[in-house]
XYZ file of C-alpha atoms in Angstrom:
319
model
C -18.741 -61.623 43.850
C -20.793 -64.186 41.837
C -19.415 -66.790 39.171
C -20.972 -66.685 35.960
C -23.376 -69.687 35.376
C -21.339 -71.385 32.577
C -22.677 -73.112 29.489
C -21.406 -76.845 27.635
C -21.409 -75.581 23.999
C -21.569 -78.792 21.992
C -20.996 -78.150 17.780
C -21.704 -80.257 14.978
C -19.960 -79.952 12.216
C -18.998 -81.846 8.758
C -16.327 -80.902 5.785
C -16.380 -77.295 6.992
C -13.377 -76.999 9.621
C -13.437 -73.127 8.051
C -16.770 -72.248 9.476
C -16.359 -74.114 12.328
C -13.040 -72.340 13.480
C -14.606 -68.850 12.978
C -17.603 -69.790 14.825
C -15.349 -70.598 18.162
C -13.753 -67.384 17.507
C -16.681 -65.321 17.728
C -17.989 -67.371 20.602
C -15.089 -66.736 22.646
C -14.963 -63.302 21.785
C -18.842 -62.432 22.419
C -20.745 -65.202 24.664
C -19.939 -64.636 28.168
C -21.337 -67.664 29.950
C -18.842 -69.913 27.516
C -17.162 -72.957 29.454
C -14.436 -75.498 28.093
C -14.114 -77.872 26.870
C -16.376 -77.166 23.634
C -17.623 -80.252 22.356
C -17.193 -81.099 18.792
C -19.373 -83.981 17.225
C -17.571 -84.381 13.803
C -19.029 -86.517 10.493
C -15.575 -87.868 9.920
C -14.139 -87.885 5.770
C -10.842 -88.731 4.369
C -10.603 -85.971 2.267
C -11.341 -83.227 5.070
C -8.617 -84.862 7.882
C -6.331 -82.019 7.233
C -8.363 -78.942 8.157
C -9.567 -80.624 11.176
C -6.325 -81.849 12.613
C -5.235 -78.313 12.095
C -8.251 -76.944 13.968
C -7.406 -79.308 16.992
C -4.161 -78.114 17.338
C -4.831 -74.559 17.312
C -7.297 -74.880 20.043
C -5.978 -77.922 22.103
C -7.312 -78.266 25.380
C -10.109 -76.141 24.578
C -11.943 -78.727 22.583
C -12.835 -81.938 22.364
C -13.511 -84.036 19.109
C -15.718 -86.748 18.913
C -16.194 -88.906 15.830
C -19.802 -90.234 14.410
C -19.048 -93.875 13.157
C -21.715 -96.291 12.073
C -23.373 -98.049 14.895
C -26.690 -100.595 15.256
C -30.081 -98.894 15.053
C -31.279 -101.627 17.259
C -28.387 -101.060 19.993
C -31.558 -99.162 21.686
C -34.782 -101.272 21.201
C -36.818 -99.475 23.553
C -36.874 -96.562 20.948
C -39.212 -98.550 18.680
C -41.829 -99.085 21.361
C -42.524 -95.166 20.458
C -44.820 -95.397 17.431
C -44.037 -92.014 16.623
C -39.962 -93.239 15.879
C -41.493 -95.377 13.631
C -42.799 -92.781 11.536
C -39.811 -90.744 11.786
C -37.632 -93.547 10.011
C -40.942 -93.667 7.652
C -40.142 -89.793 6.740
C -36.443 -90.001 6.838
C -35.236 -93.655 5.514
C -31.339 -92.541 5.938
C -32.302 -92.785 9.967
C -32.256 -96.998 9.461
C -29.774 -96.909 6.188
C -27.305 -94.759 7.466
C -27.971 -95.088 11.067
C -24.178 -94.443 13.263
C -22.823 -93.144 16.821
C -23.960 -89.637 16.345
C -27.187 -89.891 18.901
C -25.329 -92.004 20.857
C -22.629 -89.498 21.778
C -24.839 -86.527 21.799
C -26.682 -88.067 24.539
C -23.527 -89.240 26.570
C -22.041 -85.699 26.363
C -25.076 -83.989 27.954
C -25.633 -86.967 30.235
C -22.186 -86.506 31.867
C -21.495 -82.827 31.447
C -21.035 -81.121 34.964
C -22.664 -77.847 33.376
C -26.573 -77.553 34.171
C -27.322 -75.480 30.745
C -26.565 -76.946 26.974
C -26.177 -75.536 24.089
C -26.465 -76.919 20.513
C -24.742 -75.406 17.423
C -24.314 -75.727 13.614
C -20.725 -75.017 12.606
C -22.064 -72.022 10.343
C -23.374 -69.970 13.374
C -21.524 -66.786 14.742
C -22.058 -64.564 17.831
C -21.765 -60.987 16.351
C -22.959 -59.065 19.333
C -21.753 -59.288 23.114
C -24.358 -61.928 24.823
C -24.332 -62.539 28.786
C -27.297 -64.648 30.518
C -27.840 -63.318 33.997
C -28.255 -65.646 36.707
C -32.049 -64.990 36.880
C -32.688 -66.111 33.612
C -31.197 -69.313 34.346
C -33.310 -69.989 37.191
C -36.258 -69.304 35.430
C -35.052 -71.853 32.813
C -34.471 -74.175 35.613
C -37.569 -73.921 37.551
C -39.468 -74.880 33.990
C -36.961 -76.781 32.308
C -39.612 -78.556 29.769
C -41.370 -75.477 28.719
C -38.642 -72.862 28.689
C -35.643 -72.198 26.426
C -33.300 -69.725 24.988
C -32.875 -68.750 21.719
C -30.403 -66.208 20.864
C -30.398 -66.640 17.242
C -34.040 -64.417 17.384
C -35.009 -61.087 18.629
C -37.960 -58.592 18.835
C -35.668 -57.032 15.798
C -36.233 -59.820 13.486
C -38.842 -58.818 10.400
C -41.042 -62.137 11.222
C -41.366 -61.153 14.833
C -45.213 -60.333 14.872
C -45.698 -57.816 17.601
C -49.400 -58.424 17.139
C -48.779 -62.139 18.841
C -48.586 -62.193 22.906
C -45.099 -61.421 23.972
C -43.799 -59.572 27.165
C -40.321 -57.561 27.703
C -38.673 -58.035 31.310
C -35.162 -57.333 32.257
C -32.462 -59.081 34.531
C -29.203 -56.777 35.275
C -30.051 -54.432 32.842
C -30.186 -56.703 29.834
C -33.383 -56.763 28.242
C -35.290 -60.293 27.008
C -38.423 -60.937 24.977
C -40.424 -64.004 26.081
C -43.533 -65.378 23.846
C -45.925 -68.573 23.719
C -45.524 -70.643 20.636
C -49.097 -72.099 20.716
C -49.714 -68.506 20.049
C -52.206 -68.639 16.944
C -50.589 -64.854 16.316
C -47.276 -66.083 16.540
C -45.172 -65.825 12.936
C -44.023 -69.665 11.495
C -40.307 -68.559 12.613
C -41.215 -67.794 16.067
C -42.978 -71.350 16.356
C -39.662 -73.143 16.525
C -39.512 -74.640 20.185
C -36.826 -76.962 19.059
C -33.896 -76.390 16.874
C -29.999 -76.640 17.007
C -28.803 -72.637 16.077
C -27.134 -72.069 19.603
C -30.670 -72.593 21.149
C -29.686 -73.114 25.151
C -31.741 -75.800 27.121
C -31.608 -77.030 30.424
C -29.886 -80.283 31.013
C -32.542 -82.560 32.271
C -34.933 -80.813 29.960
C -33.243 -81.179 26.615
C -32.382 -84.965 27.758
C -35.644 -85.543 28.334
C -36.706 -84.903 24.725
C -33.769 -86.341 22.503
C -33.207 -89.530 24.301
C -37.306 -90.472 23.765
C -36.672 -90.146 19.946
C -34.485 -91.685 17.120
C -32.223 -89.062 14.691
C -28.984 -89.905 13.356
C -27.422 -86.414 12.639
C -28.438 -82.621 13.325
C -30.947 -82.622 10.476
C -33.166 -85.555 11.908
C -32.250 -84.020 15.259
C -33.892 -80.830 14.653
C -36.606 -82.102 12.782
C -37.790 -84.737 15.238
C -37.208 -82.969 17.939
C -39.453 -79.903 16.786
C -42.420 -82.775 15.552
C -41.912 -84.172 19.229
C -41.467 -80.673 21.087
C -44.795 -79.788 19.198
C -46.911 -83.047 19.801
C -45.747 -83.332 23.344
C -46.112 -79.545 24.521
C -42.689 -79.199 25.017
C -40.516 -76.016 25.186
C -43.303 -73.528 24.496
C -41.996 -71.056 26.165
C -39.235 -69.285 23.957
C -36.854 -66.750 25.569
C -34.802 -64.370 23.345
C -32.866 -61.177 23.882
C -34.569 -58.367 22.339
C -32.070 -58.100 19.653
C -30.620 -60.942 18.062
C -26.982 -61.873 18.728
C -26.159 -64.532 16.380
C -27.272 -66.227 13.240
C -26.123 -69.142 11.038
C -24.063 -67.541 7.979
C -25.536 -69.599 5.209
C -22.896 -70.104 2.026
C -23.186 -73.968 1.456
C -24.967 -76.962 2.209
C -23.321 -80.162 3.487
C -26.408 -82.230 4.314
C -28.380 -83.905 1.533
C -31.328 -84.970 3.622
C -33.138 -81.761 3.036
C -33.129 -78.933 -0.241
C -33.976 -76.128 2.392
C -32.815 -73.001 0.787
C -30.341 -74.697 -1.186
C -30.631 -72.799 -4.140
C -30.387 -69.504 -2.129
C -27.166 -70.529 -1.182
C -23.616 -69.839 -2.676
C -22.727 -73.323 -2.229
C -18.849 -73.005 -2.312
C -17.321 -75.833 -2.375
C -15.891 -77.228 1.065
C -12.520 -78.763 -0.701
C -11.624 -74.889 -1.740
C -12.249 -73.644 1.368
C -9.999 -76.431 3.027
C -7.333 -75.896 1.211
C -7.586 -71.578 2.044
C -7.963 -72.700 5.229
C -4.826 -74.374 5.540
C -2.958 -71.740 3.641
C -4.251 -69.304 6.809
C -7.493 -67.383 5.488
C -9.901 -66.978 7.958
C -13.890 -66.585 6.850
C -15.330 -62.903 7.915
C -18.947 -62.736 8.519
C -20.435 -59.364 7.058
C -23.991 -58.539 7.330
C -25.645 -55.289 5.731
C -28.160 -54.140 7.874
C -30.766 -55.255 6.351
C -29.423 -59.060 6.848
C -29.045 -58.355 10.642
C -33.278 -58.135 10.713
C -33.759 -61.348 8.238
C -33.944 -64.440 10.098
C -31.441 -66.311 7.512
C -28.370 -64.709 6.658
C -27.264 -65.809 3.377
C -24.548 -63.501 1.944
C -24.269 -62.858 -1.927
C -20.120 -62.184 -1.335
C -17.548 -64.092 1.047
C -14.898 -62.335 2.295
C -11.473 -63.858 4.173
C -8.580 -62.296 5.940
C -5.011 -63.512 5.975
C -2.354 -61.517 7.243
C -4.936 -58.354 8.282
C -5.806 -58.390 4.309
C -9.633 -58.643 3.229
C -10.341 -60.270 0.193
C -13.586 -61.078 -1.625
C -13.311 -64.537 -2.220
C -14.143 -64.489 -6.381
C -10.552 -62.459 -6.471
C -8.976 -65.596 -4.382
C -10.484 -67.882 -7.211
C -9.352 -65.936 -9.964
């Protein structure tokens, strides 16, 4: 019997240990190509130290933490030979003023990984359906590593999927997938994201070919600059997703200040309150309505937590 091909998962996290724990739990339960240890790059802040230490002890050898630290933007001078990187700095001045080791840590993890496939995840991702990637699909990605990637957080069932676009449905090991080309003018805006960090899976060399050439200092600028570079260089034009989406981000608050995207739609729950509840034994529950399962963004109106098999609404806990 052939061994399953495994995927190296890399999480990005900041101030949200309780969400990261829930994300890891969902991954262990539903992603059948998971490998260990899981890599976690975190933005350290003293006031959030205890929850992350609690999580480290809980998962022990199943996770490895990498702490971002201040670093010199001039450490790799070749980046400045690319005019696009100058434009990226002008667009995101904090890349220059707040540069840190995030880029170097991420690329070292990818380069040194013993796995050929990498999944990039934020700490608010959650897998709510069982997902297994067949070997034939991995081989397809490998043959076209600069053009193909897997996007589990999207599917033909999402409202923004335009059925008028040119797409094809195929099947491997009785699992159905859908593929489309991002430069199809009939694709919706959501379909055209050919680089992102919401559980996107890339072949290792294809990913390094992109991220090693761009400048970034956190997950926001990694995604933004990676997307722009991919579009300009015509990379990752072919997206492959399961027919039905298997995972999504659970957007309850915003911790990065680089963008206000969807800021006012989220509940913006205080991260220190979530830390206290996490240390008391509470766990985040991912609850979705049938309607939300078809939306690209899952932004809950209420947050539910569980402790000792009892489920409570966050509003009632805080009263």
